[in-house]
Amino acid sequence: RGKDCVVLAVERRALAKLQDPRTIRKIVSVDERSVLAFAGLTADARVLINKTRMEAQSYRLTCEDAPSVEYLARYIARTQQKYTQRGGVRPFGIATLLAGFSEEGQPVLYQTDPAGTHSEWKAQVIGGRNAKSLREFLEKNWEEGLEEEKAVRMGVQALLEVVDSGAKNMEICVVRPGGGKAIMDEKDVDAIVKEIEAEAEEGKTSKAAEE
């Protein structure tokens, strides 16, 4: 979460050679104001996202206004929780991050998990075995009022800790005021990756020279 944006960074699993990458999306729009990223079972995510979109449309029809990000996070958590206590169903196997802007125009980031809890975060990691180490990385490096460029760079840096093949397996989305969702081009992400790697190499060289 930056000063005037929210950055969602996800790892794309390696695609089969003949697969169309446009059909594999982990970042989707829920409503004009809200963008969702998920980790877990894609089929479960599709069902939960469609339910949430229907709820957002129903809210608009009833209240003649867009639902807040918090309202949608609460709805997702409530739906996930219902599926933990009913007979004949199983819990949704996904965790989500919901990004957008509050009515006051402040960037907000909510997390929900399969148990049905939702909470607001300044920066958060979901999914994967490395979530704990990445969260520690964010705790160390995140600061209040990050500019968009720095927030994007931090997202890429965090993914580099777990992604081997660089920008090819990364998807970076910047959510701006008004619910604008911008997915970054691979070449732009690659430029940031190369810059980070060059700096790391430079740091190693100067360290070796000092020794």
Short mmCIF file of N, CA and C in Angstrom, two decimals, residues 149-150 152-154 156-157 160 166-167 170 184 186-203:
data_model
loop_
_atom_site.label_atom_id
_atom_site.label_comp_id
_atom_site.label_asym_id
_atom_site.label_seq_id
_atom_site.Cartn_x
_atom_site.Cartn_y
_atom_site.Cartn_z
N GLU A 149 6.31 4.42 -7.52
CA GLU A 149 7.51 3.78 -8.07
C GLU A 149 8.20 2.88 -7.03
N LYS A 150 8.29 3.40 -5.78
CA LYS A 150 8.94 2.64 -4.71
C LYS A 150 8.10 1.43 -4.31
N VAL A 152 6.02 -0.27 -6.24
CA VAL A 152 6.15 -1.27 -7.30
C VAL A 152 7.48 -2.00 -7.16
N ARG A 153 8.52 -1.23 -6.92
CA ARG A 153 9.87 -1.81 -6.78
C ARG A 153 9.91 -2.80 -5.61
N MET A 154 9.24 -2.44 -4.50
CA MET A 154 9.23 -3.33 -3.34
C MET A 154 8.49 -4.63 -3.64
N VAL A 156 8.21 -6.07 -6.60
CA VAL A 156 9.08 -6.86 -7.49
C VAL A 156 10.21 -7.49 -6.68
N GLN A 157 10.78 -6.70 -5.77
CA GLN A 157 11.89 -7.18 -4.93
C GLN A 157 11.45 -8.37 -4.07
N LEU A 160 11.14 -11.44 -6.24
CA LEU A 160 12.45 -11.97 -6.65
C LEU A 160 13.02 -12.95 -5.63
N GLY A 166 12.62 -14.46 -13.19
CA GLY A 166 12.48 -13.01 -13.38
C GLY A 166 11.09 -12.57 -13.79
N ALA A 167 11.04 -11.52 -14.62
CA ALA A 167 9.78 -10.85 -14.96
C ALA A 167 8.79 -11.75 -15.68
N MET A 170 6.10 -13.00 -13.38
CA MET A 170 5.52 -12.01 -12.45
C MET A 170 4.36 -11.28 -13.10
N MET A 184 1.09 -4.00 -15.38
CA MET A 184 2.35 -3.54 -15.99
C MET A 184 2.82 -4.48 -17.10
N GLU A 186 5.41 -6.61 -19.36
CA GLU A 186 6.53 -7.46 -18.94
C GLU A 186 7.87 -6.74 -19.09
N LYS A 187 7.99 -5.93 -20.16
CA LYS A 187 9.29 -5.24 -20.38
C LYS A 187 9.57 -4.20 -19.29
N ASP A 188 8.49 -3.56 -18.77
CA ASP A 188 8.67 -2.58 -17.69
C ASP A 188 9.10 -3.28 -16.39
N VAL A 189 8.47 -4.45 -16.13
CA VAL A 189 8.82 -5.22 -14.94
C VAL A 189 10.26 -5.72 -15.08
N ASP A 190 10.61 -6.16 -16.29
CA ASP A 190 11.95 -6.68 -16.55
C ASP A 190 13.02 -5.61 -16.30
N ALA A 191 12.70 -4.36 -16.67
CA ALA A 191 13.64 -3.25 -16.45
C ALA A 191 13.91 -3.07 -14.95
N ILE A 192 12.85 -3.17 -14.13
CA ILE A 192 12.99 -3.04 -12.67
C ILE A 192 13.81 -4.21 -12.12
N VAL A 193 13.52 -5.44 -12.63
CA VAL A 193 14.25 -6.64 -12.18
C VAL A 193 15.74 -6.47 -12.45
N LYS A 194 16.07 -6.01 -13.68
CA LYS A 194 17.49 -5.85 -14.05
C LYS A 194 18.17 -4.81 -13.17
N GLU A 195 17.44 -3.74 -12.87
CA GLU A 195 17.98 -2.66 -12.02
C GLU A 195 18.29 -3.20 -10.61
N ILE A 196 17.35 -3.99 -10.06
CA ILE A 196 17.53 -4.57 -8.71
C ILE A 196 18.71 -5.54 -8.71
N GLU A 197 18.77 -6.38 -9.75
CA GLU A 197 19.86 -7.37 -9.83
C GLU A 197 21.22 -6.70 -9.98
N ALA A 198 21.25 -5.61 -10.76
CA ALA A 198 22.51 -4.88 -10.96
C ALA A 198 22.98 -4.26 -9.64
N GLU A 199 22.02 -3.71 -8.88
CA GLU A 199 22.36 -3.12 -7.58
C GLU A 199 22.89 -4.17 -6.61
N ALA A 200 22.23 -5.36 -6.63
CA ALA A 200 22.66 -6.45 -5.75
C ALA A 200 24.07 -6.91 -6.10
N GLU A 201 24.34 -6.98 -7.41
CA GLU A 201 25.67 -7.40 -7.89
C GLU A 201 26.73 -6.39 -7.48
N GLU A 202 26.34 -5.11 -7.61
CA GLU A 202 27.25 -4.01 -7.24
C GLU A 202 27.58 -4.08 -5.74
N GLY A 203 26.54 -4.36 -4.93
CA GLY A 203 26.71 -4.48 -3.48
C GLY A 203 27.66 -5.60 -3.14
#
